[in-house]
CSV table of C-alpha atoms in Angstrom, one decimal:
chain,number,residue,atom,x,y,z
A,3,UNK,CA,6.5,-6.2,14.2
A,4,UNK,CA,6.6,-9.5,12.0
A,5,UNK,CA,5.3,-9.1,8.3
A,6,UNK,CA,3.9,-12.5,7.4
A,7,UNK,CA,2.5,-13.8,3.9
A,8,UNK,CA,-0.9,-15.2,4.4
A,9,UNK,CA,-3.7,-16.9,2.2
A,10,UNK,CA,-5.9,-14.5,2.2
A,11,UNK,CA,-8.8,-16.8,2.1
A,12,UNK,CA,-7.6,-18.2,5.2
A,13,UNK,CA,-6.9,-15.0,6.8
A,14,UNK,CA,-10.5,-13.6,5.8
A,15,UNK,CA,-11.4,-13.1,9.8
A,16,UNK,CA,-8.3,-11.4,10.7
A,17,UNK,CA,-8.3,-9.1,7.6
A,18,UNK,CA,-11.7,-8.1,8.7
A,19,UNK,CA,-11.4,-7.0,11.7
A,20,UNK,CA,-8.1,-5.2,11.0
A,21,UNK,CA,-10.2,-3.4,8.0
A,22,UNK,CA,-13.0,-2.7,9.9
A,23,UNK,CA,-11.0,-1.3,12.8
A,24,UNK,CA,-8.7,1.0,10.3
A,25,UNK,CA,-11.9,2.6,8.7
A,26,UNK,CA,-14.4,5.0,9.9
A,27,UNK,CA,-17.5,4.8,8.6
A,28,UNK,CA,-18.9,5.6,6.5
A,29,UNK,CA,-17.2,3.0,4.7
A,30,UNK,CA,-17.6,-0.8,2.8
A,31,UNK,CA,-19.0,-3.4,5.1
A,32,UNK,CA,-16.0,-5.5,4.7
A,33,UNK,CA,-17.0,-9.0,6.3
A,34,UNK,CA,-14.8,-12.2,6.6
A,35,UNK,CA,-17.4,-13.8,4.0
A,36,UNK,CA,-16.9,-10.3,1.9
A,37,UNK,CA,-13.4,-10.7,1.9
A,38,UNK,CA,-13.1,-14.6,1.3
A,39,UNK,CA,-15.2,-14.0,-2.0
A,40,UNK,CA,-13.1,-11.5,-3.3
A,41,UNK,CA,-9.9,-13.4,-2.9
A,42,UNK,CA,-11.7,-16.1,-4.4
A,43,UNK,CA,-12.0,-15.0,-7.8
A,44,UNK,CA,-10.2,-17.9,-10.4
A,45,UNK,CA,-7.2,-17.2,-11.7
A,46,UNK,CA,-3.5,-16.9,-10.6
A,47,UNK,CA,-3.3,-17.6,-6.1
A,48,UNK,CA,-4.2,-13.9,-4.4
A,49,UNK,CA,-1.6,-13.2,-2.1
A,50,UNK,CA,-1.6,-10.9,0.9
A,51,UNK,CA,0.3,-9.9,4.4
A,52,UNK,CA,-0.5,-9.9,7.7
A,53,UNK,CA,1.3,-7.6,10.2
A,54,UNK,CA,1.4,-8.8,13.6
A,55,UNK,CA,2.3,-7.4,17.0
A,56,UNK,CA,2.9,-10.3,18.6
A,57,UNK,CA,-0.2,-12.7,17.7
A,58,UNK,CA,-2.3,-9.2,17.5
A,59,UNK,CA,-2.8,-8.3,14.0
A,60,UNK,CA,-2.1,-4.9,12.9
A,61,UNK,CA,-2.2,-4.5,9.5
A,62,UNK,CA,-3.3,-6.0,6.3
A,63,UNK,CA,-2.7,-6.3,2.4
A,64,UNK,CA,-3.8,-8.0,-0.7
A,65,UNK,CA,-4.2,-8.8,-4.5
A,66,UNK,CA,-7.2,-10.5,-5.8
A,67,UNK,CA,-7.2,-12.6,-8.9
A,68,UNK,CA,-8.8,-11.0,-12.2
A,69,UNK,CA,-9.0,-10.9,-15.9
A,70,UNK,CA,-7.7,-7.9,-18.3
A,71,UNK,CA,-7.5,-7.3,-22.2
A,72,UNK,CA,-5.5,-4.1,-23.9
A,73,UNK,CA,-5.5,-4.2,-27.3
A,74,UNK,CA,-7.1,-7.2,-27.8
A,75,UNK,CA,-4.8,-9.5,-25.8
A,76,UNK,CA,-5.9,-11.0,-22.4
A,77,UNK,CA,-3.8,-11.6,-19.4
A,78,UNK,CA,-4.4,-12.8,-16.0
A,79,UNK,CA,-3.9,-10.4,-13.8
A,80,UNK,CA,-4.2,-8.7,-10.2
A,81,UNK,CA,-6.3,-6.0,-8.3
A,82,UNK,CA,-4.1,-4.6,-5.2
A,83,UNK,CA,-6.6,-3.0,-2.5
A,84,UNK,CA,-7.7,-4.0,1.3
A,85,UNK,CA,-4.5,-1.5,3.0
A,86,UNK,CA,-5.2,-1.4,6.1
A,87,UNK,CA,-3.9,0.0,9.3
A,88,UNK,CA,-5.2,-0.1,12.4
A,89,UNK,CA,-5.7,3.2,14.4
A,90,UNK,CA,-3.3,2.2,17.7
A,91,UNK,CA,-0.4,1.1,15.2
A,92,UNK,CA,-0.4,4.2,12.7
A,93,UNK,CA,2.3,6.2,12.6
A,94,UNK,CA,4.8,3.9,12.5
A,95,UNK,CA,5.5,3.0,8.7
A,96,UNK,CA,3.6,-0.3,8.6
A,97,UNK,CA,1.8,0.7,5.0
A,98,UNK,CA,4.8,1.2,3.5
A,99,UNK,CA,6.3,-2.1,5.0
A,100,UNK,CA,3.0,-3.6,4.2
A,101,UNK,CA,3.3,-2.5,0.2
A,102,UNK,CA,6.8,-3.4,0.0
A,103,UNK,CA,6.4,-6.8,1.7
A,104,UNK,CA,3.9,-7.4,-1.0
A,105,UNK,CA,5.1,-5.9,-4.4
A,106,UNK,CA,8.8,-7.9,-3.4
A,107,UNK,CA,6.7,-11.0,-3.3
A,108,UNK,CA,4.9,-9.7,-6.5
A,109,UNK,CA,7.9,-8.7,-8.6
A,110,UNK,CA,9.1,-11.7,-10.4
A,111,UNK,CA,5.6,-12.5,-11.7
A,112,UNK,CA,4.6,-10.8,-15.1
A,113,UNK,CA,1.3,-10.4,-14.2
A,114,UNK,CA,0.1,-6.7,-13.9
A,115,UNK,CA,-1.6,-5.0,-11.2
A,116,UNK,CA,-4.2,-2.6,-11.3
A,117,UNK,CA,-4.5,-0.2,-7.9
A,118,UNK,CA,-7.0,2.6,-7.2
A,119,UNK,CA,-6.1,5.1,-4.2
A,120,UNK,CA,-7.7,8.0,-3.0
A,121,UNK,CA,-6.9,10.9,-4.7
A,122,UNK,CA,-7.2,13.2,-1.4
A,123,UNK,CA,-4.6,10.8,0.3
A,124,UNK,CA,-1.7,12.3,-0.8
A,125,UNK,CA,0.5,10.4,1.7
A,126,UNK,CA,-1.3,7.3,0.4
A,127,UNK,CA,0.1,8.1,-2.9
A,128,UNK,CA,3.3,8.6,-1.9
A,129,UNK,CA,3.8,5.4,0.1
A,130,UNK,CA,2.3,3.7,-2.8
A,131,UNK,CA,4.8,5.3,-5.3
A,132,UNK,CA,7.7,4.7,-3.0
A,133,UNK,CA,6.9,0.6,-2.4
A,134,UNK,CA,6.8,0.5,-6.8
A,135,UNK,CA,10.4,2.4,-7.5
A,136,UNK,CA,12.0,-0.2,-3.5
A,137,UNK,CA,11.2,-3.0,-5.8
A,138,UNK,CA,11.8,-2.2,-9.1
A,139,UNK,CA,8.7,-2.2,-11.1
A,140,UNK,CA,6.7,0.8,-12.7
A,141,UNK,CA,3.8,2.7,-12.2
A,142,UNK,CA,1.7,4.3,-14.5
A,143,UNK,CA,-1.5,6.6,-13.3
A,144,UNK,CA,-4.5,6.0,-15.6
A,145,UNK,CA,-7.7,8.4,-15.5
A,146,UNK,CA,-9.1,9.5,-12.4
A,147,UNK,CA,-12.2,7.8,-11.3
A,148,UNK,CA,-14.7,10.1,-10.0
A,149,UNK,CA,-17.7,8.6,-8.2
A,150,UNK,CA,-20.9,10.0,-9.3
A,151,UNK,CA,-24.7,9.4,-8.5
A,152,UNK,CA,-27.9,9.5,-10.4
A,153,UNK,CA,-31.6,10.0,-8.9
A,154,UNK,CA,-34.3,8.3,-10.6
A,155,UNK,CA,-36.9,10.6,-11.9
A,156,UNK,CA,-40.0,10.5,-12.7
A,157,UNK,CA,-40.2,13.0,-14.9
A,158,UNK,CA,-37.5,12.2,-17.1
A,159,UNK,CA,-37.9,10.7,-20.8
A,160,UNK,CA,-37.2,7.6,-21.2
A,161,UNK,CA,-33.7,6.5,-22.8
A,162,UNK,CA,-34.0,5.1,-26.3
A,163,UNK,CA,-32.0,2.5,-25.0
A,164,UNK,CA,-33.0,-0.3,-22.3
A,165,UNK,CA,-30.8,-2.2,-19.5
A,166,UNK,CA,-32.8,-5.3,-18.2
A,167,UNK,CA,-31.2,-8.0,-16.2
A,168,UNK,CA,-29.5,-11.1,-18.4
A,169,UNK,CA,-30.6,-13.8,-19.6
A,170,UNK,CA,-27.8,-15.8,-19.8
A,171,UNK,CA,-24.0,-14.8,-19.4
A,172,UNK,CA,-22.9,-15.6,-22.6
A,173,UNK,CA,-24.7,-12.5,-23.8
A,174,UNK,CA,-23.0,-10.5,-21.5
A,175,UNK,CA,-19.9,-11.9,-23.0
A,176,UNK,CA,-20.4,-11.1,-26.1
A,177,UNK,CA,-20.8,-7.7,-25.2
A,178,UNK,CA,-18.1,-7.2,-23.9
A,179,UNK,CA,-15.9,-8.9,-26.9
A,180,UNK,CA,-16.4,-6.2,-28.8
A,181,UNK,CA,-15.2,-3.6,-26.6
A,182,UNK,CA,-12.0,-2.5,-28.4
A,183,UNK,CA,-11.3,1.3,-27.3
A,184,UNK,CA,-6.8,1.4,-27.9
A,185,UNK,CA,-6.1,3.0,-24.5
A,186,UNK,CA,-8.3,1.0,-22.6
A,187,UNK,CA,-7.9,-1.7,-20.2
A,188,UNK,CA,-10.9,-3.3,-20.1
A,189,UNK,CA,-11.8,-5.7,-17.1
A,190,UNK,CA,-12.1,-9.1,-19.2
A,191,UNK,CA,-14.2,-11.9,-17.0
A,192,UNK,CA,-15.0,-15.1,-18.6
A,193,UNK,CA,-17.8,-17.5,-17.8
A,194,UNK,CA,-16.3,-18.4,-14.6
A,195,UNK,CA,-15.7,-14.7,-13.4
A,196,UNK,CA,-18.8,-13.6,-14.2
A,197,UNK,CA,-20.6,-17.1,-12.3
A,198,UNK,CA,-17.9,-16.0,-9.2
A,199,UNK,CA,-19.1,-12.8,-9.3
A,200,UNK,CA,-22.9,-13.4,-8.6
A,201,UNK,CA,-22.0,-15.4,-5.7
A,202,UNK,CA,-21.2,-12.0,-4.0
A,203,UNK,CA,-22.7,-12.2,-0.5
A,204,UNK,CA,-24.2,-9.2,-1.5
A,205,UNK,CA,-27.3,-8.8,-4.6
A,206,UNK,CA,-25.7,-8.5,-7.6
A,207,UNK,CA,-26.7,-8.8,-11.4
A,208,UNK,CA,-25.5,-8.4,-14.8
A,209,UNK,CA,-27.4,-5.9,-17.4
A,210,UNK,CA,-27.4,-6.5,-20.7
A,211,UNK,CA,-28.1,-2.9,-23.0
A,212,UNK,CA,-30.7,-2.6,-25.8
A,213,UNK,CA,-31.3,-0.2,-28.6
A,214,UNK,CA,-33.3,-1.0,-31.7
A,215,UNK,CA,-33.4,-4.6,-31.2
A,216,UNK,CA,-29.6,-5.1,-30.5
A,217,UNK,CA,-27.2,-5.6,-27.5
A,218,UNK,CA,-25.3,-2.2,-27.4
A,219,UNK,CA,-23.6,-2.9,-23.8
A,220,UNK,CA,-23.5,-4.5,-20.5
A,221,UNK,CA,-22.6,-4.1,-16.9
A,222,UNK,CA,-21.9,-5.3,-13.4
A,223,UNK,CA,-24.3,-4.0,-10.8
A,224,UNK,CA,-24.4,-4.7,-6.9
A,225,UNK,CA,-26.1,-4.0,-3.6
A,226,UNK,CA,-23.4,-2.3,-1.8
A,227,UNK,CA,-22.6,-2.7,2.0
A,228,UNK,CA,-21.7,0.6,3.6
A,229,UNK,CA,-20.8,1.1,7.3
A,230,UNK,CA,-22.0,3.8,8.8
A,231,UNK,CA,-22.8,5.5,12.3
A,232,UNK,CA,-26.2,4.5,11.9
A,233,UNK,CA,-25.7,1.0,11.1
A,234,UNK,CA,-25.8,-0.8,7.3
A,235,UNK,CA,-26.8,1.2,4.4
A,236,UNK,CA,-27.1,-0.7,1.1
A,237,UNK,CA,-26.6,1.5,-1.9
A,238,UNK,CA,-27.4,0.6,-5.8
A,239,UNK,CA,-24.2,0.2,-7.2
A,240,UNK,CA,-22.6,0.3,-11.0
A,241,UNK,CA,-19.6,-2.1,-10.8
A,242,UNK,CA,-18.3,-2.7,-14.3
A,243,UNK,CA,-19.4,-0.6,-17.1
A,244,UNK,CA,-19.2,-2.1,-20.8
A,245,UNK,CA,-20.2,0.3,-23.4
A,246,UNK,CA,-18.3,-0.5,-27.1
A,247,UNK,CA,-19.5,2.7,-27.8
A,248,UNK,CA,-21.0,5.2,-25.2
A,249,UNK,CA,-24.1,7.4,-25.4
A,250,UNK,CA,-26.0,9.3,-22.9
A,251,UNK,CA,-29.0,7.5,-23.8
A,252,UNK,CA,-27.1,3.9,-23.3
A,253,UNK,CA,-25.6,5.0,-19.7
A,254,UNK,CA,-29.0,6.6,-18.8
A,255,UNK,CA,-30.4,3.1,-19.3
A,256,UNK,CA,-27.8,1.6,-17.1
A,257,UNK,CA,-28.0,3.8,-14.4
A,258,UNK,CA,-32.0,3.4,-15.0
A,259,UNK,CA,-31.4,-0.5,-14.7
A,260,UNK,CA,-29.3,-0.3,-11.9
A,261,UNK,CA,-31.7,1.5,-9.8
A,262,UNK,CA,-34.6,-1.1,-10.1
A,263,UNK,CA,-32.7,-4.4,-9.8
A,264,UNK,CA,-33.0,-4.8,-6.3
A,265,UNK,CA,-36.0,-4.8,-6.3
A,266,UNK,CA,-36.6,-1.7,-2.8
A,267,UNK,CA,-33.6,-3.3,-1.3
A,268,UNK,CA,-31.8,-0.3,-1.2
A,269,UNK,CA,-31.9,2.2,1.9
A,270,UNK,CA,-31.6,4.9,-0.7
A,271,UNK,CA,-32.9,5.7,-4.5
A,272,UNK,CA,-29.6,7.0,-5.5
A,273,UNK,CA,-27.5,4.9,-7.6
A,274,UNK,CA,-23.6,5.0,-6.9
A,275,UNK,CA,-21.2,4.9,-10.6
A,276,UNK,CA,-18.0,4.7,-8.9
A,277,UNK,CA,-16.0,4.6,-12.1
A,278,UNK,CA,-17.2,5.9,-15.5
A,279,UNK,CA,-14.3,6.9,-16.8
A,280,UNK,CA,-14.7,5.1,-20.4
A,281,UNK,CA,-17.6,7.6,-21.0
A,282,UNK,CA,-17.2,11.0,-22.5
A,283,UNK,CA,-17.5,14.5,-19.8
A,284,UNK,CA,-20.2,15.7,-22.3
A,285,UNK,CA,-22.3,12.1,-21.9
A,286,UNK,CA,-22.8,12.4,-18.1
A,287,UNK,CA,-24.9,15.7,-17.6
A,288,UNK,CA,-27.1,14.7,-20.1
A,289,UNK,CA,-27.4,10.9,-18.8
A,290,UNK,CA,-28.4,12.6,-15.3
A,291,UNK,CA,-25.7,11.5,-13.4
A,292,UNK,CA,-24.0,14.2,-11.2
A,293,UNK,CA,-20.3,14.1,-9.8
A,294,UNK,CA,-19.9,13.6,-6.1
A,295,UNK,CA,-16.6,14.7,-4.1
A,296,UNK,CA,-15.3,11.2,-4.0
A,297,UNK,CA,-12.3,10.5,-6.4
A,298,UNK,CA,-9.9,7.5,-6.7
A,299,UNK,CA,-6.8,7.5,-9.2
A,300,UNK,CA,-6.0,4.1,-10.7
A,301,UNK,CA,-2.9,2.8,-11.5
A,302,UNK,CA,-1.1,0.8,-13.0
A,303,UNK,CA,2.0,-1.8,-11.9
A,304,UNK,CA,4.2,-3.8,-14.1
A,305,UNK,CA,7.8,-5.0,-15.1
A,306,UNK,CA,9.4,-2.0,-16.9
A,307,UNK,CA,8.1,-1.9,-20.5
A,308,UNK,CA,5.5,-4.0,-19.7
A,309,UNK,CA,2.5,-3.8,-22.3
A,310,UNK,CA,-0.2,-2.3,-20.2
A,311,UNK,CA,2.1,1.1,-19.5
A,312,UNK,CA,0.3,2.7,-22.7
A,313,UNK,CA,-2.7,2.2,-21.2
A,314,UNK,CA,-5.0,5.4,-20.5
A,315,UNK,CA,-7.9,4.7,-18.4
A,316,UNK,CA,-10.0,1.7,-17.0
A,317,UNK,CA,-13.3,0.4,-16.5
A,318,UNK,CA,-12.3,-2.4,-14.3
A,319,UNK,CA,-14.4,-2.0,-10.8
A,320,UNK,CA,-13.0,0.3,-8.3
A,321,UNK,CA,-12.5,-2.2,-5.4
């Protein structure tokens, strides 16, 4: 088995149809063009690792570019996801090799790395953890990030506050400038991140939040691509939440907002929140969104000591 460091962009096809072969569905749709946009983000150069049988990939890697602040600094940064296995080669170690190969590669940058796994996938966890301590660097588990949906209803009383698509993206910026929580890394896109991130292939849109007249909060929303036995489903999706400071009302408006952006694109009316960690327990009843058995844990990777190791939770998109 040869381990080989790849552009990522470059390798878009091969990392698709590794990903695509490792996953049953129901799972993300992940195409080559998929793929080549999330490595694509600006920033520092993703990185990734091919694992090849011969000229017959096997298994796959990668970090994607993205911005971060904690405690009012902002660092480049990276998002480690796309593991990836194929069925006929499991079994043999090659996610551990493939974490290890990558994190070595990783380790004499300062950047930090933000990683969500499963939280049923214990053995996930534990080839994760043992890659971190092979190459020296440290690992810090944030809050959980439960999925959860929400149903729009008819019936329901309207949120004092409203979530309708932006005008421009420096309003969304300034939004999310004056998110501040201590223990929080916030996901921290500038114009250019947030003009990369509506060239998704897929819909997506930015919400800016209203109450009384005044911006309150913003978020990321897409049109998610899941593969299932029945073909494509595409699913409402909250990306990136930015509340400063949550209510029910404000998250209701979201998850409102969210749910009418596409416009009956969707195969289904229920919105998927993937990660709303930065919001209160007693918020989400009351916003009506309800928990769903999915879970990831993020994490947290860095140099020892490094600054983002007081972190607490996330609201950076669960990729």
């Amino acid at each position: 088995m040869k381990f080989e460091r790849v552009d990522p962009v470059a390798a878009a096809d091969e990392a698709s149809f590794v990903l695509r072969e490792a996953w049953s569905p129901p799972t993300l749709h992940y195409t080559a063009g998929y793929l080549r946009w999330q490595f694509g983000f600006p920033g520092p150069s993703p990185q990734a690792v091919l694992a090849r049988k011969g000229r017959e990939p096997a298994g796959f890697i990668g970090v994607a570019p993205r911005r971060f602040r904690f405690r009012g600094a902002t660092s480049e940064g990276y998002v480690l996801s796309f593991v990836s296995v194929r069925p006929k080669f499991q079994g043999q170690g090659l996610a551990s090799r493939l974490y290890t190969e990558l994190l070595a590669g990783l380790r004499e940058t300062p950047l930090p790395i933000a990683v969500f796994v499963e939280a049923r996938s214990a053995p996930a966890q534990r080839v994760l953890f043992k890659a971190v301590a092979a190459v020296g660097l440290e690992l810090k588990q944030l809050t959980a990030c439960r999925n959860h949906g929400y149903l729009p209803r008819a019936s329901a009383a309207p949120p004092r506050a409203v979530a309708a698509p932006a005008s421009a993206v420096q309003d969304v910026l300034a939004v999310m400038a004056t998110c501040s929580g201590e223990r929080v890394l916030w996901s921290a896109p500038d114009a250019a991140h947030l003009e990369h991130a509506l060239r998704d292939p897929r819909p997506r849109r930015l919400l800016l939040v209203e109450e009384a007249g005044q911006a309150v909060g913003a978020a990321v929303v897409f049109l998610s691509e899941i593969a299932t036995a029945r073909g494509i489903d595409r699913v409402a999706t909250l990306g990136a939440l930015f509340l400063p400071e949550p209510t029910a009302d404000r998250l209701a408006a979201v998850m409102r907002g969210a749910s009418e952006a596409f416009g009956g694109k969707a195969t289904t009316p229920t919105v998927s929140a993937p990660n709303l960690a930065i919001v209160p327990e007693d918020q989400l009843r009351p916003a009506g969104v309800r928990a769903t058995a999915a879970t990831f844990d993020a994490f947290v990777i860095q140099p020892k000591g490094g600054p983002w190791l007081d972190a607490e939770t996330t609201n950076l998109e669960v990729v």
